[in-house]
GROMACS .gro file of N, CA, C and O in nm:
model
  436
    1UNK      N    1   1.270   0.172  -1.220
    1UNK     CA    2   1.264   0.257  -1.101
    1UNK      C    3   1.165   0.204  -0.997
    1UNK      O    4   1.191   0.202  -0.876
    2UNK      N    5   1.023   0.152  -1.066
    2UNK     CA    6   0.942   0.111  -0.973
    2UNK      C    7   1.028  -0.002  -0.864
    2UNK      O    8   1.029   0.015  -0.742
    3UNK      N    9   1.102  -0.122  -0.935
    3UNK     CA   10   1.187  -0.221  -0.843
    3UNK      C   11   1.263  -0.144  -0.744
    3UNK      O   12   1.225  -0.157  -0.628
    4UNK      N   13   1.353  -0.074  -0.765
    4UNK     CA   14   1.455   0.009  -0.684
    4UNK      C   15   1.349   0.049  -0.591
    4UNK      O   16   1.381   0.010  -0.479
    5UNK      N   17   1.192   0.134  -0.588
    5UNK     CA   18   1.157   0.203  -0.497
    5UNK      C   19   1.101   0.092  -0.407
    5UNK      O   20   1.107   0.116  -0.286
    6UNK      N   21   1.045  -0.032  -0.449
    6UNK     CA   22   0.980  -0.123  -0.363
    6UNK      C   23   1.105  -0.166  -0.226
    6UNK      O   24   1.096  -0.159  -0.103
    7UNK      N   25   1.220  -0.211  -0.322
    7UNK     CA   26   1.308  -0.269  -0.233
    7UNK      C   27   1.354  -0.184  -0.167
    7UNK      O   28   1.388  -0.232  -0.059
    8UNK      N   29   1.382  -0.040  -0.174
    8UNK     CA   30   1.383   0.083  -0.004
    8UNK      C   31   1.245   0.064   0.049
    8UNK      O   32   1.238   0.056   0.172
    9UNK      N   33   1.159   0.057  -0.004
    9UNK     CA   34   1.017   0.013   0.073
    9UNK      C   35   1.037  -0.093   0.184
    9UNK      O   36   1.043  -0.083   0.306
   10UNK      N   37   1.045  -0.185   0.109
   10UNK     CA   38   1.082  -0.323   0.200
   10UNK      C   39   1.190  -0.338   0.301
   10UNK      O   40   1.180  -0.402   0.406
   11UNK      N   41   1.316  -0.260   0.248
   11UNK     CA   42   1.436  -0.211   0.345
   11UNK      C   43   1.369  -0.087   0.478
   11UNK      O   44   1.414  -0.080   0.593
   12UNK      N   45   1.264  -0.007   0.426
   12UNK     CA   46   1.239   0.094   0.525
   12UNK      C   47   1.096  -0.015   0.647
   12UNK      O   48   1.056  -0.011   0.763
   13UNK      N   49   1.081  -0.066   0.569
   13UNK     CA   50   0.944  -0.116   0.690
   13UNK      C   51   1.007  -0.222   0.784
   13UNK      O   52   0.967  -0.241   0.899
   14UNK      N   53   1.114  -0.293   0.723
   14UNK     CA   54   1.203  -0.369   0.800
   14UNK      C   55   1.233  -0.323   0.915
   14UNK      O   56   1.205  -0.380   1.021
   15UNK      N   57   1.297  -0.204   0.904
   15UNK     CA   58   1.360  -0.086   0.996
   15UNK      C   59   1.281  -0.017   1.092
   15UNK      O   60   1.302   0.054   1.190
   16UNK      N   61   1.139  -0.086   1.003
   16UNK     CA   62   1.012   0.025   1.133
   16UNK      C   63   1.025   0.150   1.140
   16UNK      O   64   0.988   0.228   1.228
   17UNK      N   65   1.119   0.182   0.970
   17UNK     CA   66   1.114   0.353   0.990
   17UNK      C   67   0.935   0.384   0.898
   17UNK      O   68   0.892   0.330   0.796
   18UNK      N   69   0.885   0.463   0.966
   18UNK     CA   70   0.724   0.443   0.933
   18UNK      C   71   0.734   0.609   0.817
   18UNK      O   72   0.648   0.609   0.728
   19UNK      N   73   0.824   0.728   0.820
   19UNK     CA   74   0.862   0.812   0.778
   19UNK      C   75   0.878   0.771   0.620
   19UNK      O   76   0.820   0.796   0.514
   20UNK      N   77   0.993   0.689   0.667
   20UNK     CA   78   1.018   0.691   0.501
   20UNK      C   79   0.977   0.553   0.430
   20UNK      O   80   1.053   0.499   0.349
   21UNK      N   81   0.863   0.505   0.462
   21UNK     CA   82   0.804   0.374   0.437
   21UNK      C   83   0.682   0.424   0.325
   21UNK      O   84   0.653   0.396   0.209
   22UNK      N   85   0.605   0.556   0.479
   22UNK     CA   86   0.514   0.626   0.377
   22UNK      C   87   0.553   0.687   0.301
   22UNK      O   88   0.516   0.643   0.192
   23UNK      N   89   0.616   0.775   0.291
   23UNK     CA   90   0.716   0.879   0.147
   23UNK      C   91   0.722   0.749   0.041
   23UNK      O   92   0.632   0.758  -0.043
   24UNK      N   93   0.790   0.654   0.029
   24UNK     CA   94   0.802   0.568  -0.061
   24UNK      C   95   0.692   0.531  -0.099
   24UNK      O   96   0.660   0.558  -0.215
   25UNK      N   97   0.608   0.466  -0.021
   25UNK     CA   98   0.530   0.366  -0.063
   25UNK      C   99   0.384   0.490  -0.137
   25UNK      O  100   0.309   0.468  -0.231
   26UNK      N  101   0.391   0.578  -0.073
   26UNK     CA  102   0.307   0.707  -0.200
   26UNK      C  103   0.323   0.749  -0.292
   26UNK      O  104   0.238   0.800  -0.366
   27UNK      N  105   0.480   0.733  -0.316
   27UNK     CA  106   0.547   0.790  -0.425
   27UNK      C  107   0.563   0.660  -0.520
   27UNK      O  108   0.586   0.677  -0.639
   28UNK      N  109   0.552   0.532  -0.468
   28UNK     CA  110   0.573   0.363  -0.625
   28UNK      C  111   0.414   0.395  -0.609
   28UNK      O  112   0.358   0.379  -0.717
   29UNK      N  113   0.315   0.439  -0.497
   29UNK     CA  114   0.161   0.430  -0.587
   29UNK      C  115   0.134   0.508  -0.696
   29UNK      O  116   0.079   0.486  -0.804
   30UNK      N  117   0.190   0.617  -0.637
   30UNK     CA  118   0.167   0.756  -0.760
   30UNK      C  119   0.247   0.684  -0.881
   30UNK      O  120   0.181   0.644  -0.977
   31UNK      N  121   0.357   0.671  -0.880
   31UNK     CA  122   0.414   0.625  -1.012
   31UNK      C  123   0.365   0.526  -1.100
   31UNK      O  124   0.369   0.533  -1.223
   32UNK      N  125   0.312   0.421  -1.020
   32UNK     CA  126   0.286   0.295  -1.092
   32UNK      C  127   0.163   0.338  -1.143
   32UNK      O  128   0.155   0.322  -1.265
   33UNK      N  129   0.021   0.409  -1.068
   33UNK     CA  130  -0.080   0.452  -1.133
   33UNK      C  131  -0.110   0.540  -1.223
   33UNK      O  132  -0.217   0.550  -1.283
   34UNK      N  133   0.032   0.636  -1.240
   34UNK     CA  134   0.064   0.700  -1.343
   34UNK      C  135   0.101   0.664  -1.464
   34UNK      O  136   0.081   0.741  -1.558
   35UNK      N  137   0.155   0.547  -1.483
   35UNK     CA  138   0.250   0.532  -1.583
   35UNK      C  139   0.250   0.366  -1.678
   35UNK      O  140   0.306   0.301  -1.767
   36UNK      N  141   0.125   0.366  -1.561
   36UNK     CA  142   0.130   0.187  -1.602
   36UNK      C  143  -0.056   0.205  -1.641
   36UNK      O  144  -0.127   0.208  -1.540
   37UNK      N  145  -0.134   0.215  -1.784
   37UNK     CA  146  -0.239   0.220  -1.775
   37UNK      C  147  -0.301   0.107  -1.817
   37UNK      O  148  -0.419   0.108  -1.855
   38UNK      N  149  -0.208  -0.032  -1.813
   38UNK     CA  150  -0.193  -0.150  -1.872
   38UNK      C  151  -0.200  -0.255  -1.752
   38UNK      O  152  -0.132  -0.226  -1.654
   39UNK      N  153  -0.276  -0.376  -1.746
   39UNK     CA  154  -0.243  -0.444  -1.639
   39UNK      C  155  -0.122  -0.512  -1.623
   39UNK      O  156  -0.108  -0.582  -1.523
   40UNK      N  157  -0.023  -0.503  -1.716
   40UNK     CA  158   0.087  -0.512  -1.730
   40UNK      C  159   0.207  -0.403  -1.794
   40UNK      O  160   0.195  -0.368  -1.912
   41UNK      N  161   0.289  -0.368  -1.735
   41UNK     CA  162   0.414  -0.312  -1.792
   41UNK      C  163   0.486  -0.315  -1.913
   41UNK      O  164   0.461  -0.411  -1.987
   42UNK      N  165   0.546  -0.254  -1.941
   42UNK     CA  166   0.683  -0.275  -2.040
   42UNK      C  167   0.748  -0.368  -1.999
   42UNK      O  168   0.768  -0.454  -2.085
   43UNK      N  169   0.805  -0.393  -1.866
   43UNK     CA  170   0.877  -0.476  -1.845
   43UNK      C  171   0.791  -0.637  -1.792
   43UNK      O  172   0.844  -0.733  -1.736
   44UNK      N  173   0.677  -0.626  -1.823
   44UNK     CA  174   0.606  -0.729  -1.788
   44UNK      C  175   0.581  -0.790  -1.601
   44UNK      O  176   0.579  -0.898  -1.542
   45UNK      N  177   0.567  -0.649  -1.568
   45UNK     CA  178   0.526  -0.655  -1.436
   45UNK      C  179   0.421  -0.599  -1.402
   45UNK      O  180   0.395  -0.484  -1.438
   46UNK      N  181   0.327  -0.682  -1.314
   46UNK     CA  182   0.172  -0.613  -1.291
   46UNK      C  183   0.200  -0.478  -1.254
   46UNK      O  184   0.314  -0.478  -1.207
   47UNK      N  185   0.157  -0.377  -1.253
   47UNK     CA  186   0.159  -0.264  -1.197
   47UNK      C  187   0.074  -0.281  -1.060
   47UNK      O  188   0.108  -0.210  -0.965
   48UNK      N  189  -0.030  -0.367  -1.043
   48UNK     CA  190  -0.087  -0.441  -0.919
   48UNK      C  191   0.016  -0.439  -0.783
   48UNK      O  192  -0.031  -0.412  -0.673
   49UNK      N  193   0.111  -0.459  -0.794
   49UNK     CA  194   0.169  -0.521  -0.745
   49UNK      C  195   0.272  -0.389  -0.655
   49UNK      O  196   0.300  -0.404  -0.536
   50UNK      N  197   0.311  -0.283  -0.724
   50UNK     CA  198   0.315  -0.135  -0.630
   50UNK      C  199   0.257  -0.007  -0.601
   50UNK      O  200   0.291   0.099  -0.549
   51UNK      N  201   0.111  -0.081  -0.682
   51UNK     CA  202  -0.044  -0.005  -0.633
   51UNK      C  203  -0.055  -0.044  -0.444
   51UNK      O  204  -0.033   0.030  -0.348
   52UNK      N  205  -0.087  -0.150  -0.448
   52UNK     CA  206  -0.109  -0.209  -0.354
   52UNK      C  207  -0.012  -0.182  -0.214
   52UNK      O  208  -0.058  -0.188  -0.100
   53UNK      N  209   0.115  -0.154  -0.243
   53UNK     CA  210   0.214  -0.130  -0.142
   53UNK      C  211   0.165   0.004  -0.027
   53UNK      O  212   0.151  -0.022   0.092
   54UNK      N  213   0.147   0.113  -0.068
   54UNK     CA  214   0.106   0.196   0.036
   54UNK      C  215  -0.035   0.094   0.098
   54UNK      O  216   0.010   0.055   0.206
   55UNK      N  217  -0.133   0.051   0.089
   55UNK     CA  218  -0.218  -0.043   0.175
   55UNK      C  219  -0.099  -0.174   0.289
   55UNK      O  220  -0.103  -0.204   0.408
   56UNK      N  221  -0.031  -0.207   0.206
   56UNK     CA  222   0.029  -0.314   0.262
   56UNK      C  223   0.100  -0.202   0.430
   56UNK      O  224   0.092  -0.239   0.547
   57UNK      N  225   0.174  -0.045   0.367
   57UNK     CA  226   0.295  -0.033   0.451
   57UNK      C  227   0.156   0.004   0.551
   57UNK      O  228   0.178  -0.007   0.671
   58UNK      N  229   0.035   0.040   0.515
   58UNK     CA  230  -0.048   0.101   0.613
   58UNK      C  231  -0.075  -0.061   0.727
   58UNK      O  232  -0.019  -0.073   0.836
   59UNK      N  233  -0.136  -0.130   0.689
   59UNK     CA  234  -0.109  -0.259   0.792
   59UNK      C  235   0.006  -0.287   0.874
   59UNK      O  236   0.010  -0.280   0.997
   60UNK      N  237   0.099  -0.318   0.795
   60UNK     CA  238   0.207  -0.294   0.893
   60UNK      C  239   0.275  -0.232   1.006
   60UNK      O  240   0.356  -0.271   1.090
   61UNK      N  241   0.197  -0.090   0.977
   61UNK     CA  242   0.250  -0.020   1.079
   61UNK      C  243   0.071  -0.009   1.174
   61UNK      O  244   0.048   0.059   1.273
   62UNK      N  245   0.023  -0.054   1.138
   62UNK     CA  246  -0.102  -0.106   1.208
   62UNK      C  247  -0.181   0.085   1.191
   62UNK      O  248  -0.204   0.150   1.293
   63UNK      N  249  -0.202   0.125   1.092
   63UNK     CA  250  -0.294   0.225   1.057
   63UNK      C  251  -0.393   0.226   1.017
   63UNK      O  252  -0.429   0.276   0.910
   64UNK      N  253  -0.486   0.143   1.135
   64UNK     CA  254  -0.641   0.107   1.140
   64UNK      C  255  -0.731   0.197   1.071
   64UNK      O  256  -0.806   0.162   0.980
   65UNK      N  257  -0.718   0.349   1.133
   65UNK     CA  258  -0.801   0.423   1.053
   65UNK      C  259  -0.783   0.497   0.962
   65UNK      O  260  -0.874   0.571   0.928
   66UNK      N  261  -0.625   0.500   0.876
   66UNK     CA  262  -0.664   0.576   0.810
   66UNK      C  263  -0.652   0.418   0.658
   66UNK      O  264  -0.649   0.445   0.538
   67UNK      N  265  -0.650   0.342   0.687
   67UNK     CA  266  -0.710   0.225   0.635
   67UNK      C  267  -0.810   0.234   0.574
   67UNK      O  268  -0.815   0.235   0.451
   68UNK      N  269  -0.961   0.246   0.692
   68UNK     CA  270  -1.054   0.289   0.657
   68UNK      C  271  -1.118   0.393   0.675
   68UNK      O  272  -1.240   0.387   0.660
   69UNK      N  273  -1.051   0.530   0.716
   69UNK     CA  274  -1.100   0.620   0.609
   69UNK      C  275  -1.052   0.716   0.519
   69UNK      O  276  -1.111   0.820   0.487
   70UNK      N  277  -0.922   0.669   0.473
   70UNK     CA  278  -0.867   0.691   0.318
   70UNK      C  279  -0.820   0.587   0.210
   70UNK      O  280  -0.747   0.597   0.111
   71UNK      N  281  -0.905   0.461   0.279
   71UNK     CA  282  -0.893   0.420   0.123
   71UNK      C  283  -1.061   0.310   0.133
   71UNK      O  284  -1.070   0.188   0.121
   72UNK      N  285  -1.154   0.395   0.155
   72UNK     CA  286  -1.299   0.312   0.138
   72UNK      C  287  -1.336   0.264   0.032
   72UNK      O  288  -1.402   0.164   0.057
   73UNK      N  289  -1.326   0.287  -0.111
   73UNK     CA  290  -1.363   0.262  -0.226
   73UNK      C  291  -1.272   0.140  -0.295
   73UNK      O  292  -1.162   0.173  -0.339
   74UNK      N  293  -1.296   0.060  -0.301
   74UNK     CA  294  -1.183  -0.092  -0.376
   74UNK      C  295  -1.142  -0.050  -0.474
   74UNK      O  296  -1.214   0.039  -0.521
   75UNK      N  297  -1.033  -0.081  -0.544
   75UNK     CA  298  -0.969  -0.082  -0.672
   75UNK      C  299  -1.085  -0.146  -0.785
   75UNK      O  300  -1.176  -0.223  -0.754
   76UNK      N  301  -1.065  -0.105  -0.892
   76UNK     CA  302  -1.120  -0.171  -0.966
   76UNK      C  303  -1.094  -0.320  -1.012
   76UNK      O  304  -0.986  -0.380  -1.014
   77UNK      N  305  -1.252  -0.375  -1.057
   77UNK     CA  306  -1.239  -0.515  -1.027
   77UNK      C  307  -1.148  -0.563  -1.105
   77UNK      O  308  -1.096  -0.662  -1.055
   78UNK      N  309  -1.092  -0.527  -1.237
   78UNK     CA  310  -0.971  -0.598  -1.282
   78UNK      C  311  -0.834  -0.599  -1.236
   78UNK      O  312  -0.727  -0.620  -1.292
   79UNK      N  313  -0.865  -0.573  -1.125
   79UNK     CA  314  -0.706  -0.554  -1.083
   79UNK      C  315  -0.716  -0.649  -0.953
   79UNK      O  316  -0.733  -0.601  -0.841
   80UNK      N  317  -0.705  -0.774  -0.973
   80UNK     CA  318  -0.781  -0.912  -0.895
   80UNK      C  319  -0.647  -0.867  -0.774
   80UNK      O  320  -0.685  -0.792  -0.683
   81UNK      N  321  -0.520  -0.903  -0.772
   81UNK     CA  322  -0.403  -0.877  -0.676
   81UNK      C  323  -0.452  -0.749  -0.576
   81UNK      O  324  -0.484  -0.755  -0.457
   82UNK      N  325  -0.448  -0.648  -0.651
   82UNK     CA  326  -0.473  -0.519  -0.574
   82UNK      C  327  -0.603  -0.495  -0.502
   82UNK      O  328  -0.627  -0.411  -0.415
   83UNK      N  329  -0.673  -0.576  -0.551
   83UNK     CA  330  -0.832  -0.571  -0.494
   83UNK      C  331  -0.833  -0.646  -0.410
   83UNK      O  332  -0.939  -0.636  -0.347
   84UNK      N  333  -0.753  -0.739  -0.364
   84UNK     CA  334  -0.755  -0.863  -0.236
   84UNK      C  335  -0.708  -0.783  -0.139
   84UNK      O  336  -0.783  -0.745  -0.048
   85UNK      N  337  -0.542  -0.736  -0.149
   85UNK     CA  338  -0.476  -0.684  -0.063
   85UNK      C  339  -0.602  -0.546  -0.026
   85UNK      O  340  -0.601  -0.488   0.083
   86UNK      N  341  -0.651  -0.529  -0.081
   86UNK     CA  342  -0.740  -0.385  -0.050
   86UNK      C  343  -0.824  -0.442   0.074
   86UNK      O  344  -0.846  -0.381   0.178
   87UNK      N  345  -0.881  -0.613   0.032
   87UNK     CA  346  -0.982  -0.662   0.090
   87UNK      C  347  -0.903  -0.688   0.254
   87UNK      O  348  -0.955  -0.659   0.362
   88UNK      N  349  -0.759  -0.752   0.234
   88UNK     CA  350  -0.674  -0.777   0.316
   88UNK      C  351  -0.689  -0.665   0.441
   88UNK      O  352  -0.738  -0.686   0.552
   89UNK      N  353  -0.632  -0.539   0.388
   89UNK     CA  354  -0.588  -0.417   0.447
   89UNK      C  355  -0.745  -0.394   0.519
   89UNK      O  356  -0.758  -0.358   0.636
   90UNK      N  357  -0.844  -0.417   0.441
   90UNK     CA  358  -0.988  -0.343   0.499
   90UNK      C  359  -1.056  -0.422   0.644
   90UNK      O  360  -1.108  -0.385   0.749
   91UNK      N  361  -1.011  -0.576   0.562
   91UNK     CA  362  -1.045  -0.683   0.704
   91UNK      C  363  -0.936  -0.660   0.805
   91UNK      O  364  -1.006  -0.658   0.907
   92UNK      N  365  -0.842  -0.646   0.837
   92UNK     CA  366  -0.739  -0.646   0.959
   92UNK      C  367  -0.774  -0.473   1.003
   92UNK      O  368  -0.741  -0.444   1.118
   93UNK      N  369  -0.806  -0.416   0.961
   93UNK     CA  370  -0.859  -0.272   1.002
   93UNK      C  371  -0.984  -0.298   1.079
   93UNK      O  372  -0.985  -0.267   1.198
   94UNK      N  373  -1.069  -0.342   1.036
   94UNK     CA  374  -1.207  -0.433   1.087
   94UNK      C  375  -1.198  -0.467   1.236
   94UNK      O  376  -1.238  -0.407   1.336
   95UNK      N  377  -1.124  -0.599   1.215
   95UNK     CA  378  -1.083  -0.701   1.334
   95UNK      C  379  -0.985  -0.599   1.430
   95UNK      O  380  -1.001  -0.572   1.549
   96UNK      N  381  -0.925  -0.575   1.380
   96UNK     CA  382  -0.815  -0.494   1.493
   96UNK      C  383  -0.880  -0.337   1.571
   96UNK      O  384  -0.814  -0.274   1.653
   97UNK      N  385  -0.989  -0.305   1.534
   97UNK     CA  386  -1.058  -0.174   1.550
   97UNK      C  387  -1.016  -0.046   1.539
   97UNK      O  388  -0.901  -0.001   1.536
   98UNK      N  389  -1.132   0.010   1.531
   98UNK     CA  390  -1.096   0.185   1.513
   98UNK      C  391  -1.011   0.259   1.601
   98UNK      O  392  -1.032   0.219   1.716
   99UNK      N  393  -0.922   0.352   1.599
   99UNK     CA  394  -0.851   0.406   1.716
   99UNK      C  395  -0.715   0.321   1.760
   99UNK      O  396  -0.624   0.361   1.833
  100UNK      N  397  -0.723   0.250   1.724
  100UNK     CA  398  -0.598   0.145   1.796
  100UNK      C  399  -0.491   0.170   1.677
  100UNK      O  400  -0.505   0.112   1.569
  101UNK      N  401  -0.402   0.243   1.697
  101UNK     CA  402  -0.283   0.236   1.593
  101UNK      C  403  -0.138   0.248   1.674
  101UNK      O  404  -0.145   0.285   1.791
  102UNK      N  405  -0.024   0.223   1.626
  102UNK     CA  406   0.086   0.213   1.691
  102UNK      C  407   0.112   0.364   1.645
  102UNK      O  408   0.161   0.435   1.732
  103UNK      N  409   0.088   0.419   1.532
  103UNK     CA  410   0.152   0.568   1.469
  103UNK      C  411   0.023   0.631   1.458
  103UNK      O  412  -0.026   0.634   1.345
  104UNK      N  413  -0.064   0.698   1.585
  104UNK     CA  414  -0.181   0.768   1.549
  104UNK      C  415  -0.163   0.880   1.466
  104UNK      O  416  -0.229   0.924   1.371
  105UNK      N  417  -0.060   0.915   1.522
  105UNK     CA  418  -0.059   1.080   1.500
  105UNK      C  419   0.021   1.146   1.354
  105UNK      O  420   0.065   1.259   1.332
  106UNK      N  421   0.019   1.010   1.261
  106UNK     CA  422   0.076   1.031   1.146
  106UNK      C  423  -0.022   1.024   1.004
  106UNK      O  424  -0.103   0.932   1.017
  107UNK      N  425  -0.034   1.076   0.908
  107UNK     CA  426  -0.125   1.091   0.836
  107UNK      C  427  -0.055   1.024   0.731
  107UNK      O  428   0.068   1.014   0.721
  108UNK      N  429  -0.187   0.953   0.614
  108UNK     CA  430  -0.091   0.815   0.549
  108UNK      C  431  -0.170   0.913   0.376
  108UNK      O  432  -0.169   0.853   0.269
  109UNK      N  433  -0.229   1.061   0.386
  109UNK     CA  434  -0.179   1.102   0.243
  109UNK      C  435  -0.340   1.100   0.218
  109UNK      O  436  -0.386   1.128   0.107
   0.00000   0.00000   0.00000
């Protein structure tokens, strides 16, 4: 299920639909952090890997602040993938500044 939800993820941000990018991409975090307490899966997939997706859809749609200020605290350090993209998402929030978003007026959860 986690695969199926990434790839409407990836199909919705394509689309620049920012609606159902966030719905998804909250709903493979919630799941994957639910269900995966392993740095690997059953099926032998990082769970890293659709932790990280709600940070990613938040860049994309250029959601500077709520970047940094709903997700201030890093992943934990074993989770090397998810902790970059965290670092990723935190520096382009940085550089690009506070206030400047293409979707202000949408809340990312």
């Amino acid at each position: 299920p986690q695969h199926n939800m990434e790839s409407l993820l990836w199909s919705a941000r394509m689309a620049d639909d920012l609606e159902v990018s966030l719905d998804v991409a909250k709903q493979l975090a919630a799941h994957a952090t639910a269900t995966c307490h392993a740095r690997v899966d059953e099926a032998g997939m990082s769970c890293e890997r659709f932790t990280s997706q709600l940070l990613l859809t938040l860049v994309h749609f250029e959601m500077w602040d709520d970047i940094q200020m709903k997700h201030r605290g890093p992943p934990p350090s074993e989770f090397r993938y998810w902790r970059a993209v965290w670092l990723f998402a935190q520096g382009m929030a940085a550089t690009r500044g506070s206030g400047s978003t293409r979707h202000a007026d949408t809340a990312s959860g």
